Amino acid sequence: MCGIVGYTGPREAYPVIIKGLKRLEYRGYDSTGVALLNGGLKVYKKKGKVVELEEAIVGKDLHSHTGIGHTRWATHGEPSDRNAHPHSSASGKLAMIHNGIIENYTQLKKELSSKGYSFKSDTDTEVLLNFIEEIKKNNQCGLEEAVRVALKRVVGAYVILLLDQDDPGTIIAARKGSPLVIGIGKGEHFLGSDASPMLEYTKEVVYVNDYELAIVKPDELVLKNLGNEKITPYVQKLDIELAAIEKGGYDHFMLKEIFEQPQTIFDCLRGRLDIMGGTITMAGVQNHITQLKNANRIMIVACGTSWHAGLIAEYIIEELCRIPVEVEYASEFRYRNPVIHKGDVIIAVSQSGETADTLVAIEKAKDQGAIIFGVVNVVGSSIARLSDSGAYTHAGPEIGVASTKAFTAQLVVLTMIAMKIAYEKGTINQERFNHLLNELHEIPNKAEIVLKQNDAIKKLAEKYKDARDFLYLGRGYNFPVALEGALKLKEISYIHAEGYPAAEMKHGPIALVDESLPVVFVATRDSYHEKIVSNIQEIKARKGKVIAIITEGDETITDMADDTIAVPEADEIMAPMLSTIPLQLLAYYIGVAKNLDVDKPRNLAKSVTVE
Ligand code: G6P
């Protein structure tokens, strides 16, 4: 996590960096800092969000044409001014920012302490910086060489950006495991954790790879490996527009992104779904169709909301393709000794494409012969690049920390993959395939209809905002939706919420039910409908408050529940794409009613690049 920005060129560096940091705050907002080169090094940093630093340094000398900036998600050392990046070296001549974790920093710190170094912060970053400075001094070499030597000793993940007061105009950067993009302008260069800080300046970018070092000057970019050999930068064109990362009149990015869903789902289907021709075109699937349809097993690896999308995909793939599916938390999968057979297919699901646990999990599986299929939102991200094949979700940049539109786009892509495999494998006939195609085609319109319930959901949020706990229940395809609804509420409103399979509720959570507990049932009409109606009655019999997400026209549940939100009828496979939306809105409005920062909930970060 953490966001990093760098600039070198003819512009004033500070405004470019500050604007860039604001766009990267989704990566963490525990503290903010900048280091500016102008003759000497000026470092300004502060606990809190970017705007707090900005206010605190009004009137200071901010003039500079080369600088770096950082927005932090704390790992080593509490959020505080002194633990904020950039860190300065013992001599005061070097400044560094870091995204990642240096795992062997205790050992390096001991070595440095024995040589008389003392430390101003509790961070692993300051240790690495002084380790670099020590090498520079000892070997009497330049910063570039010192960084190269130091990184050979480093265990962990990093993107680092360094400034040297004796080498004005130059930024040295290196990456392993955390993302780094360099934007190429005319006589200027931009650096960022993603491309958002550079969108208005250039469309030409280079994604730096692991174990690469960049020496960045206004009119020159040199890329090298750690063996000091030059690498030709691979320049790519960005296709993101500035409007995509702005709020566009909404109060929050989260609300904007919830409301974008009819469009993002449509974008996801566009060019792939052909109703007239009765086909789905997905080159990534087609290129590996033999392996996919003959897979003995598919494993889905993901974290957080993406893991919930994986759970729904498990139900869909098993139903349509008759292939056994296992869904794994990437963080668990990577540390156990999973049985992976050559030819197993791993589907990695990730919005950011940078989640460290997912990335390492698939690296490991790939080494053991698995085929990696990436379902990723961010184009050119690490997971996308590591995958053998894949399909982008095309949801556009997602800025709100709680994932919304990326989730529904993941469901759409995973459903299309399942349909395509099933069709090619012959486990569904043309009639069922065509029916599902039509159903998918209708989802954007139906999502639009769901969003019309916005005001009703806002009222519900007012009614239930003071509850201490929530229970979310669902069955079948809607069980993972219950998990996702509970996660959204926890993330945004800090209310404790649990998601459970509705029937499993009898084995424990039912003990929590009393008149103060709101229980959200995801109860759209499907093959389990009668069963979930019984579960609702079980809750009502114990005086729980029932909020039910139902299919339009469901009088049975309307009569039983305290409150209902109706969504249009849809095939049960696709119901989660609709039933999730009211739960996103409910969490959002409860967060707003409690006056919380819904786009940047406490302690969270959007892109989790630490383990
Ligand atoms: C973080 C985010 C979640 C996200 C999860 C996985 O926890 O706050 O919204 O679902 O990471 O991220 P990914 O980018 O891999 O989908």
XYZ file of C-alpha atoms and ligand atoms in Angstrom:
627
model
C 0.000 0.000 0.000
C 1.126 3.620 0.341
C 1.080 5.904 -2.655
C 4.212 7.358 -4.177
C 4.643 10.222 -6.610
C 7.714 11.776 -8.212
C 8.346 14.574 -10.676
C 11.376 15.995 -12.437
C 11.167 18.604 -15.176
C 10.492 22.290 -15.854
C 7.207 22.570 -13.899
C 6.905 23.413 -10.231
C 7.144 19.962 -8.670
C 5.085 20.572 -5.518
C 1.624 21.121 -7.125
C 2.128 18.118 -9.422
C 3.059 15.945 -6.447
C 0.246 17.136 -4.174
C -2.382 16.613 -6.857
C -0.947 13.166 -7.563
C -0.973 12.233 -3.869
C -4.647 13.183 -3.586
C -5.392 10.718 -6.369
C -3.383 8.018 -4.657
C -4.918 8.451 -1.211
C -6.955 5.313 -1.827
C -3.671 3.513 -1.102
C -3.419 4.867 2.430
C -3.881 8.110 4.315
C -2.136 7.733 7.661
C 0.408 10.447 6.862
C 1.636 12.557 3.979
C 5.010 14.007 3.039
C 7.057 15.586 0.269
C 10.774 16.071 -0.340
C 11.775 18.865 -2.708
C 15.184 19.512 -4.236
C 16.240 23.090 -4.708
C 19.857 23.579 -3.847
C 19.317 21.640 -0.642
C 16.649 19.149 0.331
C 13.428 20.312 1.938
C 11.270 17.696 3.630
C 7.742 18.450 4.850
C 5.650 15.704 6.394
C 2.741 15.232 8.712
C 0.377 12.690 10.192
C -2.998 12.729 8.410
C -4.395 13.199 4.944
C -2.859 15.143 2.063
C -5.004 18.207 2.665
C -3.734 18.441 6.256
C -0.134 18.649 5.065
C -1.111 21.164 2.421
C -2.692 23.425 5.043
C 0.218 23.018 7.440
C 2.880 24.164 4.987
C 1.215 27.189 3.444
C 3.827 29.942 3.168
C 6.848 27.614 3.267
C 9.436 27.599 0.502
C 8.025 25.009 -1.862
C 9.893 26.048 -4.970
C 11.494 23.089 -6.753
C 11.573 21.279 -10.080
C 12.364 17.838 -8.689
C 10.515 16.163 -5.861
C 8.912 13.073 -4.391
C 5.774 12.597 -2.283
C 4.202 9.849 -0.220
C 0.858 8.964 1.301
C 1.197 6.243 3.908
C -0.606 3.150 5.093
C 1.310 2.343 8.265
C 3.095 -0.978 8.648
C 6.209 -0.392 10.762
C 5.592 2.319 13.328
C 2.320 4.039 14.273
C 0.935 6.840 12.097
C 2.804 9.931 13.325
C 4.782 12.880 12.027
C 8.105 11.197 12.676
C 7.136 7.937 10.982
C 5.806 9.803 7.947
C 7.769 9.563 4.697
C 10.009 10.914 3.144
C 12.777 9.895 5.478
C 16.120 11.689 5.471
C 19.426 9.871 5.770
C 21.820 10.421 8.648
C 23.845 12.947 6.637
C 20.666 14.739 5.587
C 21.742 14.514 1.963
C 19.396 11.737 0.837
C 15.617 11.498 1.058
C 13.554 8.397 0.346
C 9.952 7.228 0.122
C 8.910 3.585 0.182
C 5.887 1.419 -0.508
C 6.275 -2.125 0.794
C 7.975 -3.944 3.651
C 11.652 -4.656 4.236
C 11.475 -7.988 6.034
C 15.110 -8.183 7.166
C 15.197 -4.625 8.457
C 15.889 -5.688 12.062
C 19.120 -7.338 10.976
C 20.139 -4.336 8.862
C 19.253 -2.028 11.745
C 21.502 -3.995 14.111
C 24.394 -3.755 11.662
C 23.902 -0.020 11.294
C 23.464 0.551 15.025
C 26.777 -1.196 15.670
C 28.347 1.352 13.321
C 26.912 4.227 15.339
C 23.711 4.992 13.414
C 20.688 6.131 15.349
C 17.151 6.375 14.012
C 14.534 9.077 14.166
C 11.595 6.837 13.254
C 10.387 3.273 13.840
C 10.242 2.509 10.134
C 11.950 -0.121 8.004
C 12.308 2.633 5.384
C 14.721 4.741 7.394
C 16.839 1.642 7.980
C 17.051 0.865 4.264
C 17.874 4.486 3.458
C 20.766 4.574 5.895
C 21.922 1.187 4.700
C 22.117 2.689 1.214
C 23.953 5.738 2.524
C 26.426 3.554 4.405
C 27.211 1.610 1.197
C 27.569 4.872 -0.729
C 30.060 6.137 1.831
C 31.975 2.886 2.218
C 32.222 2.032 -1.464
C 32.727 5.669 -2.432
C 30.183 5.214 -5.189
C 27.230 7.128 -6.547
C 23.655 6.689 -5.293
C 22.648 4.471 -8.204
C 25.405 1.956 -7.460
C 24.710 2.082 -3.720
C 21.014 1.333 -4.302
C 21.911 -1.606 -6.526
C 24.263 -3.093 -3.951
C 21.826 -2.511 -1.098
C 18.882 -4.123 -2.879
C 20.810 -7.338 -3.327
C 20.727 -7.657 0.476
C 17.092 -6.708 0.892
C 14.375 -9.275 1.605
C 10.865 -7.977 1.084
C 8.800 -5.864 -1.226
C 9.402 -2.311 -2.245
C 9.055 0.570 -4.535
C 11.554 3.200 -3.478
C 12.180 6.695 -4.797
C 15.308 8.573 -3.736
C 16.632 12.088 -4.042
C 20.271 13.054 -3.564
C 21.038 16.667 -2.751
C 24.329 16.353 -4.646
C 22.597 15.195 -7.829
C 19.825 17.730 -8.495
C 17.263 16.806 -11.118
C 17.645 13.046 -10.678
C 15.250 10.582 -9.058
C 16.458 7.023 -8.520
C 13.654 4.469 -8.352
C 13.525 0.712 -7.911
C 10.816 -1.864 -7.652
C 10.174 -5.353 -6.405
C 6.640 -6.488 -5.666
C 4.966 -3.056 -5.473
C 3.791 -1.096 -8.516
C 5.662 1.716 -10.270
C 4.637 3.599 -13.392
C 6.804 6.221 -15.114
C 5.112 8.778 -17.340
C 7.143 10.205 -20.177
C 6.602 13.866 -21.019
C 8.531 16.326 -23.177
C 11.641 17.092 -21.132
C 9.947 15.838 -17.973
C 9.122 12.599 -16.178
C 6.404 11.605 -13.713
C 6.461 8.668 -11.334
C 3.510 7.096 -9.550
C 2.098 4.002 -7.894
C -0.373 4.070 -10.742
C -0.909 6.314 -13.731
C -3.470 8.631 -12.090
C -0.969 11.355 -11.035
C 0.179 11.838 -14.638
C -3.047 11.604 -16.637
C -3.266 15.268 -17.635
C 0.397 15.489 -18.625
C 1.127 12.414 -20.718
C -0.416 9.295 -22.174
C 2.922 7.491 -22.597
C 3.965 5.309 -19.711
C 6.436 2.608 -18.775
C 5.473 -0.030 -16.206
C 8.651 -0.839 -14.328
C 9.183 -4.555 -13.615
C 10.502 -6.291 -10.521
C 14.249 -6.040 -9.934
C 14.537 -3.007 -12.191
C 16.137 0.290 -11.328
C 15.240 3.580 -13.002
C 17.467 6.628 -13.229
C 15.081 9.434 -14.029
C 16.163 12.883 -15.184
C 14.018 15.541 -16.923
C 15.110 14.524 -20.412
C 16.348 10.991 -19.855
C 14.993 7.706 -18.508
C 17.465 4.874 -18.039
C 16.219 1.465 -16.920
C 18.638 -1.145 -15.623
C 18.491 -4.519 -13.935
C 20.252 -5.133 -10.651
C 23.221 -6.466 -12.643
C 23.733 -2.933 -14.052
C 22.666 -3.921 -17.585
C 20.516 -1.461 -19.507
C 16.966 -2.500 -20.423
C 14.977 -0.889 -23.220
C 11.881 0.713 -21.665
C 8.635 -0.656 -23.120
C 6.457 2.407 -23.668
C 2.697 1.852 -23.545
C -0.255 4.147 -24.295
C -2.709 4.925 -21.513
C -6.386 4.816 -22.332
C -7.795 6.339 -19.131
C -9.358 9.790 -19.293
C -9.127 12.347 -16.489
C -12.930 12.421 -16.012
C -12.799 8.777 -14.977
C -10.911 9.656 -11.796
C -12.962 12.696 -10.799
C -16.155 12.781 -8.697
C -18.331 14.211 -11.458
C -20.825 15.959 -9.146
C -21.301 13.104 -6.673
C -20.598 13.615 -2.977
C -18.288 10.648 -2.883
C -16.456 8.377 -5.282
C -18.251 5.429 -3.724
C -21.666 6.807 -4.689
C -20.430 7.707 -8.157
C -19.070 4.215 -8.625
C -22.292 2.567 -7.382
C -24.232 4.659 -9.890
C -21.822 3.852 -12.698
C -22.718 0.173 -12.544
C -25.278 0.063 -15.375
C -22.579 1.577 -17.586
C -19.647 -0.480 -16.288
C -21.615 -3.709 -16.654
C -22.499 -2.635 -20.168
C -18.832 -1.835 -20.894
C -17.896 -5.242 -19.619
C -20.330 -6.919 -22.019
C -19.544 -4.679 -24.966
C -17.742 -6.388 -27.816
C -18.050 -9.730 -26.042
C -21.728 -10.538 -25.947
C -23.411 -11.017 -29.302
C -27.114 -11.692 -28.876
C -27.863 -11.928 -32.593
C -24.969 -14.244 -33.321
C -25.529 -16.214 -30.107
C -21.871 -16.005 -29.085
C -19.504 -14.727 -26.440
C -16.138 -13.510 -27.711
C -13.335 -13.579 -25.181
C -9.927 -14.031 -26.749
C -8.291 -14.910 -23.430
C -10.710 -17.792 -22.913
C -10.654 -18.905 -26.532
C -6.837 -19.107 -26.584
C -6.856 -21.528 -23.662
C -10.181 -23.237 -24.290
C -8.717 -26.740 -24.459
C -7.066 -26.407 -21.057
C -10.102 -24.681 -19.570
C -12.716 -27.184 -20.676
C -10.512 -30.161 -19.839
C -9.414 -28.824 -16.454
C -9.870 -31.396 -13.715
C -10.175 -28.580 -11.273
C -10.335 -24.802 -11.212
C -8.997 -22.890 -8.226
C -10.033 -19.290 -7.680
C -7.566 -17.222 -5.670
C -8.430 -13.749 -4.373
C -8.842 -11.478 -1.336
C -11.623 -9.330 0.106
C -14.489 -8.432 -2.170
C -12.800 -10.204 -5.083
C -12.898 -13.390 -3.017
C -16.652 -12.991 -2.702
C -16.913 -12.706 -6.479
C -14.887 -15.923 -6.623
C -17.383 -17.684 -4.335
C -20.264 -16.798 -6.631
C -18.204 -17.967 -9.604
C -17.678 -21.312 -7.858
C -21.438 -21.893 -7.826
C -21.795 -20.758 -11.446
C -18.871 -22.748 -12.876
C -19.859 -25.931 -11.068
C -23.461 -25.529 -12.200
C -22.734 -24.721 -15.833
C -19.406 -26.439 -16.557
C -19.474 -29.367 -14.135
C -15.856 -28.710 -13.181
C -14.962 -28.819 -9.468
C -13.985 -25.392 -8.167
C -12.135 -24.407 -5.002
C -12.059 -20.819 -3.817
C -9.020 -19.849 -1.809
C -8.008 -16.861 0.267
C -4.741 -15.924 -1.439
C -3.091 -15.253 1.927
C -3.774 -18.810 3.094
C -3.082 -20.475 -0.215
C 0.390 -18.991 -0.561
C 1.639 -20.177 2.813
C 0.256 -23.684 2.883
C 1.560 -26.400 0.679
C -1.366 -26.680 -1.730
C -1.639 -29.660 -4.033
C -1.361 -28.274 -7.533
C -1.284 -30.545 -10.557
C 0.149 -29.558 -13.876
C -2.749 -28.307 -15.946
C -4.839 -27.109 -13.003
C -6.363 -23.778 -13.846
C -6.041 -20.933 -11.348
C -8.309 -17.941 -11.790
C -6.850 -14.924 -9.979
C -9.496 -12.276 -9.303
C -8.301 -8.805 -8.391
C -9.523 -5.274 -8.907
C -6.125 -3.639 -8.486
C -4.026 -6.430 -9.934
C -1.467 -5.566 -7.252
C -2.671 -7.346 -4.105
C 0.522 -8.851 -2.718
C -1.004 -12.083 -1.425
C -2.775 -12.812 -4.697
C 0.307 -11.979 -6.712
C 2.609 -14.264 -4.747
C 0.003 -17.048 -4.644
C -0.188 -17.177 -8.417
C 3.590 -16.921 -8.831
C 3.846 -20.031 -6.679
C 1.109 -21.895 -8.566
C 2.656 -20.947 -11.892
C 5.987 -22.420 -10.823
C 4.155 -25.674 -10.154
C 2.708 -25.834 -13.654
C -0.752 -24.320 -13.166
C -2.257 -22.143 -15.872
C -3.006 -18.679 -14.538
C -6.075 -16.872 -15.792
C -6.359 -13.282 -14.524
C -9.667 -11.478 -13.997
C -8.314 -8.022 -13.292
C -9.558 -4.454 -13.513
C -6.384 -2.393 -13.737
C -4.859 -2.724 -17.181
C -1.138 -3.486 -17.173
C -1.092 -4.331 -13.445
C 1.254 -6.944 -12.015
C -1.320 -9.759 -11.844
C -2.474 -9.027 -15.384
C 1.097 -9.253 -16.593
C 1.910 -12.416 -14.713
C -1.173 -14.276 -15.950
C -0.930 -16.671 -18.892
C -4.218 -15.355 -20.129
C -7.134 -13.379 -18.826
C -10.036 -11.028 -19.211
C -10.176 -7.447 -18.011
C -13.271 -6.294 -16.142
C -13.291 -2.841 -17.805
C -14.944 -1.134 -14.824
C -12.655 1.895 -15.132
C -10.689 3.354 -12.211
C -12.260 2.540 -8.856
C -11.261 5.164 -6.290
C -13.601 4.536 -3.326
C -11.751 2.216 -0.999
C -14.737 -0.122 -0.654
C -15.100 -2.024 -3.897
C -18.459 -1.703 -5.673
C -18.450 -1.474 -9.465
C -15.382 -3.693 -9.724
C -17.308 -6.450 -7.913
C -20.284 -6.488 -10.275
C -17.902 -6.333 -13.253
C -16.025 -9.333 -11.861
C -19.326 -11.216 -11.630
C -20.127 -10.389 -15.232
C -16.725 -11.516 -16.516
C -16.699 -14.695 -14.441
C -20.219 -15.533 -15.616
C -19.225 -15.059 -19.263
C -16.156 -17.255 -18.760
C -18.321 -19.994 -17.234
C -20.877 -19.738 -20.031
C -18.228 -19.919 -22.708
C -16.483 -22.926 -21.182
C -19.842 -24.664 -20.643
C -20.903 -24.049 -24.207
C -17.622 -25.320 -25.666
C -17.659 -28.289 -23.337
C -21.251 -29.111 -24.188
C -22.482 -29.017 -20.594
C -25.198 -26.535 -21.533
C -27.283 -26.632 -24.675
C -27.823 -23.835 -27.155
C -31.217 -22.986 -25.701
C -29.892 -22.463 -22.158
C -26.888 -20.595 -23.535
C -29.144 -18.246 -25.507
C -31.382 -17.722 -22.510
C -28.373 -16.747 -20.369
C -27.088 -14.439 -23.109
C -30.399 -12.608 -23.113
C -30.454 -12.442 -19.350
C -26.959 -10.949 -19.265
C -27.888 -8.455 -21.929
C -30.711 -7.202 -19.686
C -28.564 -6.687 -16.600
C -27.471 -3.063 -17.287
C -31.116 -1.966 -17.651
C -32.144 -3.867 -14.581
C -29.265 -2.351 -12.588
C -30.615 1.057 -13.598
C -34.000 0.089 -12.159
C -32.395 -1.036 -8.886
C -30.718 2.365 -8.536
C -34.155 4.018 -8.583
C -34.548 2.687 -5.038
C -31.846 5.093 -3.911
C -34.138 7.326 -1.837
C -35.917 4.418 -0.196
C -32.567 2.916 0.801
C -31.410 6.243 2.185
C -34.470 6.247 4.457
C -33.735 2.709 5.555
C -30.206 3.767 6.422
C -31.592 6.504 8.695
C -33.837 3.986 10.396
C -31.118 1.428 11.110
C -27.974 3.544 11.434
C -27.731 3.180 15.211
C -27.832 -0.604 15.296
C -24.826 -2.142 17.005
C -24.728 -5.318 14.905
C -26.185 -6.573 11.658
C -26.659 -10.076 10.339
C -26.728 -10.740 6.584
C -28.195 -14.011 5.340
C -28.544 -15.599 1.927
C -28.656 -19.012 0.279
C -27.077 -20.378 -2.885
C -25.892 -17.681 -5.250
C -27.021 -15.068 -2.758
C -24.974 -16.434 0.146
C -21.750 -14.690 -1.021
C -23.865 -11.568 -1.586
C -24.715 -11.683 2.124
C -20.989 -11.876 2.900
C -20.302 -8.940 0.616
C -23.153 -6.881 2.115
C -21.761 -7.463 5.613
C -18.242 -6.562 4.489
C -19.444 -3.304 2.901
C -21.221 -2.306 6.100
C -18.181 -3.059 8.275
C -15.844 -1.169 5.952
C -17.949 1.955 5.599
C -19.940 2.340 8.815
C -17.742 0.491 11.356
C -20.846 -1.437 12.461
C -20.163 -5.048 13.272
C -21.818 -7.244 10.672
C -21.694 -10.925 9.843
C -22.683 -12.736 6.700
C -23.940 -16.296 6.957
C -25.632 -18.951 4.854
C -29.256 -18.511 5.888
C -29.740 -22.091 7.048
C -26.442 -22.195 8.942
C -27.771 -19.337 11.037
C -29.484 -21.946 13.227
C -26.105 -23.244 14.330
C -25.022 -20.194 16.277
C -25.925 -16.702 15.069
C -29.593 -17.210 15.896
C -28.556 -16.783 19.530
C -27.854 -13.127 18.729
C -31.351 -12.417 17.489
C -33.539 -10.075 19.507
C -35.673 -7.021 18.728
C -32.595 -4.819 18.310
C -30.869 -6.917 15.637
C -31.463 -6.003 11.980
C -31.203 -9.087 9.795
C -30.744 -8.465 6.084
C -32.046 -11.306 3.953
C -30.887 -11.533 0.357
C -33.981 -13.367 -0.751
C -34.579 -12.905 -4.451
C -36.764 -15.548 -6.077
C -34.678 -18.633 -6.895
C -34.649 -22.380 -6.357
C -34.154 -21.919 -2.619
C -36.940 -19.420 -2.197
C -39.283 -21.466 0.020
C -36.381 -22.357 2.270
C -35.360 -18.770 2.809
C -38.964 -17.806 3.530
C -38.833 -20.298 6.405
C -35.578 -18.746 7.612
C -37.224 -15.320 7.645
C -40.009 -16.719 9.769
C -37.487 -18.158 12.178
C -36.012 -14.699 12.665
C -39.399 -12.997 12.965
C -40.468 -15.554 15.577
C -37.555 -14.279 17.662
C -38.476 -10.613 17.117
C -35.514 -9.812 14.849
C -35.976 -6.910 12.418
C -36.013 -8.197 8.851
C -34.845 -6.150 5.882
C -35.260 -8.234 2.744
C -33.909 -7.821 -0.763
C -36.653 -9.434 -2.822
C -37.734 -9.920 -6.407
C -40.335 -7.414 -7.589
C -43.843 -8.626 -6.809
C -42.889 -11.005 -3.991
C -45.900 -10.491 -1.736
C -45.049 -13.369 0.568
C -41.872 -11.820 1.891
C -43.260 -8.264 1.743
C -45.948 -9.334 4.206
C -43.425 -10.823 6.594
C -40.508 -8.404 6.517
C -40.183 -5.090 8.308
C -38.675 -3.497 5.211
C -38.115 -4.671 1.656
C -36.155 -3.488 -1.353
C -37.289 -5.027 -4.627
C -35.037 -5.773 -7.581
C -36.128 -6.940 -11.053
C -36.494 -10.646 -11.770
C -33.328 -12.240 -13.200
C -31.953 -15.729 -13.768
C -30.673 -16.899 -10.390
C -27.115 -17.096 -11.721
C -27.171 -13.370 -12.377
C -29.276 -12.291 -9.402
C -26.166 -11.302 -7.360
C -25.286 -8.624 -9.942
C -28.518 -6.890 -8.905
C -29.065 -7.920 -5.283
C -25.621 -6.553 -4.322
C -26.443 -2.994 -5.370
C -28.990 -2.172 -2.600
C -26.511 -3.501 -0.033
C -23.803 -1.182 -1.367
C -26.213 1.743 -1.065
C -27.334 0.724 2.419
C -23.722 0.634 3.664
C -22.959 3.913 1.911
C -25.917 5.811 3.400
C -25.361 4.419 6.894
C -21.720 5.580 6.656
C -22.852 9.026 5.484
C -25.525 9.217 8.208
C -22.822 8.522 10.773
C -20.745 11.303 9.254
C -17.865 9.036 8.295
C -15.336 9.389 5.504
C -16.847 6.706 3.284
C -14.264 7.031 0.519
C -11.409 6.609 2.969
C -12.545 4.448 5.858
C -10.166 4.213 8.791
C -7.331 1.682 8.668
C -8.195 0.440 5.184
C -6.453 0.849 1.862
C -7.608 -0.008 -1.580
C -4.531 -1.706 -2.879
C -2.976 -3.993 -0.311
C 0.596 -4.455 -1.408
C 1.777 -5.849 1.920
C 1.158 -9.390 3.134
C -8.535 -4.353 -0.107
C -9.660 -3.475 -0.603
C -10.851 -4.342 -0.978
C -10.443 -5.387 -2.002
C -9.259 -6.228 -1.515
C -8.692 -7.090 -2.629
O -8.885 -4.940 1.092
O -10.025 -2.536 0.394
O -11.877 -3.529 -1.516
O -11.527 -6.233 -2.262
O -8.200 -5.364 -1.075
O -8.157 -6.258 -3.604
P -8.016 -6.587 -5.145
O -7.456 -5.338 -5.737
O -7.051 -7.738 -5.241
O -9.353 -6.935 -5.665
